[in-house]
Tab-separated table of C-alpha atoms in Angstrom:
chain	number	residue	atom	x	y	z
A	222	UNK	CA	104.147	62.167	-62.241
A	223	UNK	CA	102.895	59.032	-60.445
A	224	UNK	CA	101.598	57.587	-63.594
A	225	UNK	CA	105.372	57.972	-65.113
A	226	UNK	CA	106.810	56.455	-62.227
A	227	UNK	CA	104.557	53.673	-61.750
A	228	UNK	CA	104.923	53.381	-65.874
A	229	UNK	CA	108.883	53.368	-65.162
A	230	UNK	CA	108.619	50.691	-62.973
A	231	UNK	CA	106.525	48.048	-64.923
A	232	UNK	CA	109.035	48.569	-67.712
A	233	UNK	CA	111.754	47.517	-65.540
A	234	UNK	CA	109.774	44.686	-64.172
A	235	UNK	CA	108.949	44.077	-67.865
A	236	UNK	CA	112.493	43.796	-69.172
A	237	UNK	CA	113.559	41.718	-65.966
A	238	UNK	CA	110.754	39.283	-67.130
A	239	UNK	CA	112.316	38.977	-70.415
A	240	UNK	CA	115.419	38.399	-69.455
A	241	UNK	CA	114.705	36.002	-66.962
A	242	UNK	CA	112.542	34.063	-69.769
A	243	UNK	CA	115.753	33.958	-72.186
A	244	UNK	CA	117.582	32.901	-69.407
A	245	UNK	CA	115.730	29.922	-68.898
A	246	UNK	CA	115.253	28.923	-72.338
A	247	UNK	CA	118.929	28.657	-72.452
A	248	UNK	CA	119.325	27.144	-68.778
A	249	UNK	CA	116.740	24.220	-70.297
A	250	UNK	CA	118.355	23.867	-73.308
A	251	UNK	CA	121.845	23.729	-71.651
A	252	UNK	CA	123.817	26.602	-73.479
A	253	UNK	CA	125.131	29.754	-72.852
A	254	UNK	CA	127.798	31.107	-70.080
A	255	UNK	CA	125.600	30.826	-66.810
A	256	UNK	CA	124.287	28.009	-64.846
A	257	UNK	CA	122.069	25.464	-66.821
A	258	UNK	CA	120.166	22.834	-65.684
A	259	UNK	CA	123.000	20.396	-66.485
A	260	UNK	CA	126.321	22.576	-65.871
A	261	UNK	CA	127.168	24.519	-62.426
A	262	UNK	CA	128.343	24.187	-58.887
A	263	UNK	CA	128.224	20.519	-58.121
A	264	UNK	CA	127.058	18.605	-55.296
A	265	UNK	CA	126.109	15.144	-54.145
A	266	UNK	CA	123.043	14.051	-55.937
A	267	UNK	CA	120.911	13.862	-52.397
A	268	UNK	CA	122.101	17.255	-51.753
A	269	UNK	CA	121.537	18.785	-55.068
A	270	UNK	CA	118.197	17.511	-55.418
A	271	UNK	CA	117.334	18.852	-51.452
A	272	UNK	CA	118.582	22.289	-53.028
A	273	UNK	CA	116.688	22.046	-56.077
A	274	UNK	CA	113.714	21.144	-54.554
A	275	UNK	CA	113.666	23.887	-52.074
A	276	UNK	CA	114.603	26.433	-54.586
A	277	UNK	CA	111.126	25.474	-56.434
A	278	UNK	CA	109.365	25.206	-53.599
A	279	UNK	CA	109.813	29.024	-53.151
A	280	UNK	CA	109.256	29.729	-56.491
A	281	UNK	CA	105.840	28.008	-56.371
A	282	UNK	CA	104.791	29.127	-52.983
A	283	UNK	CA	105.257	32.507	-54.145
A	284	UNK	CA	103.205	31.749	-57.576
A	285	UNK	CA	100.331	29.947	-55.463
A	286	UNK	CA	99.668	32.434	-52.599
A	287	UNK	CA	99.678	35.337	-54.609
A	288	UNK	CA	97.727	34.480	-57.318
A	289	UNK	CA	95.213	33.598	-54.789
A	290	UNK	CA	91.866	36.028	-54.776
A	291	UNK	CA	92.138	36.785	-51.229
A	292	UNK	CA	95.913	37.893	-51.406
A	293	UNK	CA	95.088	39.849	-54.466
A	294	UNK	CA	92.397	42.068	-52.489
A	295	UNK	CA	95.497	42.493	-50.037
A	296	UNK	CA	98.003	43.452	-52.102
A	297	UNK	CA	95.428	46.114	-53.813
A	298	UNK	CA	95.140	47.539	-50.395
A	299	UNK	CA	98.663	47.266	-49.679
A	300	UNK	CA	100.538	48.209	-53.037
A	301	UNK	CA	99.186	50.892	-55.149
A	302	UNK	CA	97.015	49.123	-58.023
A	303	UNK	CA	99.191	50.476	-60.761
A	304	UNK	CA	101.895	48.323	-59.573
A	305	UNK	CA	100.123	45.301	-57.879
A	306	UNK	CA	100.863	43.452	-61.048
A	307	UNK	CA	104.230	44.708	-61.738
A	308	UNK	CA	105.417	43.964	-58.466
A	309	UNK	CA	104.273	40.386	-58.896
A	310	UNK	CA	106.128	39.807	-62.296
A	311	UNK	CA	109.178	41.151	-60.853
A	312	UNK	CA	109.423	39.316	-57.377
A	313	UNK	CA	108.596	36.294	-59.752
A	314	UNK	CA	111.317	36.895	-61.846
A	315	UNK	CA	113.724	37.546	-58.871
A	316	UNK	CA	112.670	34.058	-57.562
A	317	UNK	CA	113.432	32.282	-60.944
A	318	UNK	CA	116.630	34.066	-61.267
A	319	UNK	CA	117.503	32.212	-58.042
A	320	UNK	CA	116.354	28.878	-59.127
A	321	UNK	CA	118.283	28.792	-62.096
A	322	UNK	CA	121.269	30.727	-60.363
A	323	UNK	CA	121.925	28.443	-57.214
A	324	UNK	CA	120.721	25.523	-59.220
A	325	UNK	CA	122.688	22.028	-58.387
A	326	UNK	CA	122.621	19.780	-61.807
A	327	UNK	CA	122.489	16.078	-61.594
A	328	UNK	CA	124.116	15.256	-65.212
A	329	UNK	CA	123.653	11.646	-64.835
A	330	UNK	CA	121.631	10.871	-68.341
A	331	UNK	CA	118.446	9.064	-68.797
A	332	UNK	CA	118.117	9.577	-72.471
A	333	UNK	CA	120.125	11.159	-75.323
A	334	UNK	CA	118.866	11.385	-78.900
A	335	UNK	CA	121.988	11.921	-81.053
A	336	UNK	CA	120.580	10.548	-84.300
A	337	UNK	CA	119.203	12.605	-86.760
A	338	UNK	CA	116.635	13.493	-87.793
A	339	UNK	CA	115.020	12.910	-84.535
A	340	UNK	CA	117.742	14.904	-82.373
A	341	UNK	CA	116.183	18.176	-84.709
A	342	UNK	CA	112.884	16.897	-84.450
A	343	UNK	CA	112.983	17.259	-80.354
A	344	UNK	CA	114.705	20.651	-80.378
A	345	UNK	CA	112.108	21.798	-82.800
A	346	UNK	CA	109.716	20.500	-80.233
A	347	UNK	CA	111.363	22.156	-77.743
A	348	UNK	CA	111.106	25.728	-79.520
A	349	UNK	CA	107.566	25.171	-80.098
A	350	UNK	CA	106.626	24.684	-76.707
A	351	UNK	CA	108.095	28.298	-75.630
A	352	UNK	CA	106.572	29.663	-78.684
A	353	UNK	CA	103.205	28.505	-77.636
A	354	UNK	CA	103.912	29.590	-74.201
A	355	UNK	CA	104.692	32.830	-74.550
A	356	UNK	CA	102.159	33.594	-77.825
A	357	UNK	CA	99.097	32.329	-75.292
A	358	UNK	CA	99.755	35.453	-73.326
A	359	UNK	CA	99.418	37.759	-76.742
A	360	UNK	CA	96.264	35.770	-77.357
A	361	UNK	CA	94.500	37.252	-73.967
A	362	UNK	CA	96.215	40.682	-73.432
A	363	UNK	CA	100.172	40.627	-73.053
A	364	UNK	CA	100.126	43.997	-71.659
A	365	UNK	CA	97.711	43.251	-68.625
A	366	UNK	CA	99.581	39.941	-68.052
A	367	UNK	CA	102.878	41.476	-67.258
A	368	UNK	CA	101.558	44.933	-65.777
A	369	UNK	CA	101.993	47.469	-68.251
A	370	UNK	CA	98.674	48.433	-68.769
A	371	UNK	CA	97.834	48.690	-65.137
A	372	UNK	CA	100.727	51.053	-64.957
A	373	UNK	CA	99.751	53.118	-67.549
A	374	UNK	CA	95.904	53.011	-67.078
A	375	UNK	CA	95.655	52.624	-63.417
A	376	UNK	CA	93.164	49.502	-63.867
A	377	UNK	CA	93.156	45.935	-64.989
A	378	UNK	CA	91.003	45.287	-67.918
A	379	UNK	CA	87.444	43.529	-66.551
A	380	UNK	CA	87.545	39.777	-66.590
A	381	UNK	CA	85.880	38.992	-70.052
A	382	UNK	CA	85.566	35.345	-71.128
A	383	UNK	CA	87.337	34.582	-74.713
A	384	UNK	CA	87.857	31.121	-76.223
A	385	UNK	CA	90.026	32.466	-79.530
A	386	UNK	CA	93.026	31.092	-81.072
A	387	UNK	CA	94.680	28.722	-78.586
A	388	UNK	CA	92.301	28.714	-76.157
A	389	UNK	CA	89.410	27.362	-78.383
A	390	UNK	CA	91.668	24.283	-78.223
A	391	UNK	CA	92.612	23.767	-74.800
A	392	UNK	CA	91.940	26.264	-71.998
A	393	UNK	CA	95.632	26.202	-70.366
A	394	UNK	CA	97.940	26.837	-73.252
A	395	UNK	CA	100.390	28.518	-71.272
A	396	UNK	CA	100.835	25.377	-69.527
A	397	UNK	CA	100.550	23.058	-72.626
A	398	UNK	CA	104.003	25.004	-73.757
A	399	UNK	CA	105.663	24.948	-70.594
A	400	UNK	CA	105.121	20.872	-70.244
A	401	UNK	CA	106.347	20.726	-73.906
A	402	UNK	CA	109.344	22.956	-73.243
A	403	UNK	CA	110.139	20.994	-69.951
A	404	UNK	CA	109.971	17.595	-71.564
A	405	UNK	CA	110.777	17.663	-75.014
A	406	UNK	CA	114.716	17.748	-75.299
A	407	UNK	CA	116.979	15.204	-77.190
A	408	UNK	CA	118.946	14.567	-73.486
A	409	UNK	CA	117.235	14.094	-70.148
A	410	UNK	CA	119.142	13.979	-67.225
A	411	UNK	CA	118.024	13.607	-63.590
A	412	UNK	CA	118.344	16.796	-62.924
A	413	UNK	CA	116.344	18.275	-65.670
A	414	UNK	CA	113.844	15.310	-64.980
A	415	UNK	CA	113.923	16.908	-61.401
A	416	UNK	CA	113.049	20.305	-62.470
A	417	UNK	CA	110.426	19.209	-65.385
A	418	UNK	CA	108.563	16.870	-62.664
A	419	UNK	CA	108.522	19.351	-60.031
A	420	UNK	CA	106.784	22.003	-61.886
A	421	UNK	CA	104.714	19.552	-63.711
A	422	UNK	CA	103.186	18.699	-60.617
A	423	UNK	CA	103.255	22.144	-59.415
A	424	UNK	CA	100.843	23.053	-62.719
A	425	UNK	CA	98.848	20.143	-62.434
A	426	UNK	CA	98.204	21.747	-58.990
A	427	UNK	CA	98.155	25.365	-60.007
A	428	UNK	CA	95.419	24.356	-62.738
A	429	UNK	CA	92.323	22.693	-60.155
A	430	UNK	CA	93.076	26.000	-58.182
A	431	UNK	CA	92.905	28.396	-61.345
A	432	UNK	CA	89.616	26.475	-62.419
A	433	UNK	CA	88.270	26.839	-59.483
A	434	UNK	CA	88.903	30.788	-59.527
A	435	UNK	CA	87.790	31.205	-63.271
A	436	UNK	CA	84.832	29.110	-62.737
A	437	UNK	CA	83.725	31.142	-59.734
A	438	UNK	CA	84.626	34.600	-61.536
A	439	UNK	CA	83.649	33.633	-64.979
A	440	UNK	CA	80.035	31.611	-64.051
A	441	UNK	CA	78.102	29.195	-66.467
A	442	UNK	CA	80.144	30.494	-69.554
A	443	UNK	CA	83.348	29.569	-68.583
A	444	UNK	CA	81.655	26.260	-67.119
A	445	UNK	CA	80.091	25.096	-70.403
A	446	UNK	CA	83.583	26.208	-72.278
A	447	UNK	CA	84.959	23.612	-69.821
A	448	UNK	CA	82.659	20.880	-70.450
A	449	UNK	CA	83.655	21.079	-73.859
A	450	UNK	CA	87.315	22.198	-74.354
A	451	UNK	CA	90.136	19.924	-72.815
A	452	UNK	CA	92.514	21.415	-70.322
A	453	UNK	CA	95.771	20.542	-71.307
A	454	UNK	CA	95.818	17.885	-74.149
A	455	UNK	CA	94.334	18.694	-77.537
A	456	UNK	CA	91.698	16.572	-78.508
A	457	UNK	CA	91.157	14.800	-75.108
A	458	UNK	CA	87.333	14.720	-73.752
A	459	UNK	CA	86.993	17.096	-70.744
A	460	UNK	CA	85.896	15.418	-67.676
A	461	UNK	CA	82.470	16.661	-66.602
């Protein structure tokens, strides 16, 4: 019974995760009937920027704090292990919903590419970014990533170093995909640039902390991997 309830809870969290990812894609593509990066409740640019940065900060703090090993150990004591990861996924999804729902656009255009085939090329790049980001979770363990495996088995997979698929090209393909999706669009407004810039800065900071944790957890195999594989940009020589 406990396993069934945990599995149901994780399944709900996963469905919320899928729904908010679809919304995020539509949000950045500026399509759909709900709030998008360039359509929503209006506010003065300075006010809009303040609200948007506050929303993004809350979302980023959640990710930063709950991703730290010390907090993870506390969560394991406070929350049943079966649903610890699913709870993280659910709360992250709810916070992202708040960002998308309460976003205040700043629709002043920085660039707008309307000529073909370049506009289509940029949309293809946008789609490729999302495919890279989502696909990278399947290149490790998607079920573990979203918390379904833990709910069913009452345990996480042991950390095993693997450098396959895109992970053989860059160390953080998920972040690479998100950066491409944030920036490769045919129309860029100040509001979109604020969203992309703030989360790009957060990704840069987050990678530094994640690298430290991975080196501590996986040891010398990961350090050798890091010496030969760039973090984000394919083909870029890694820093020593």
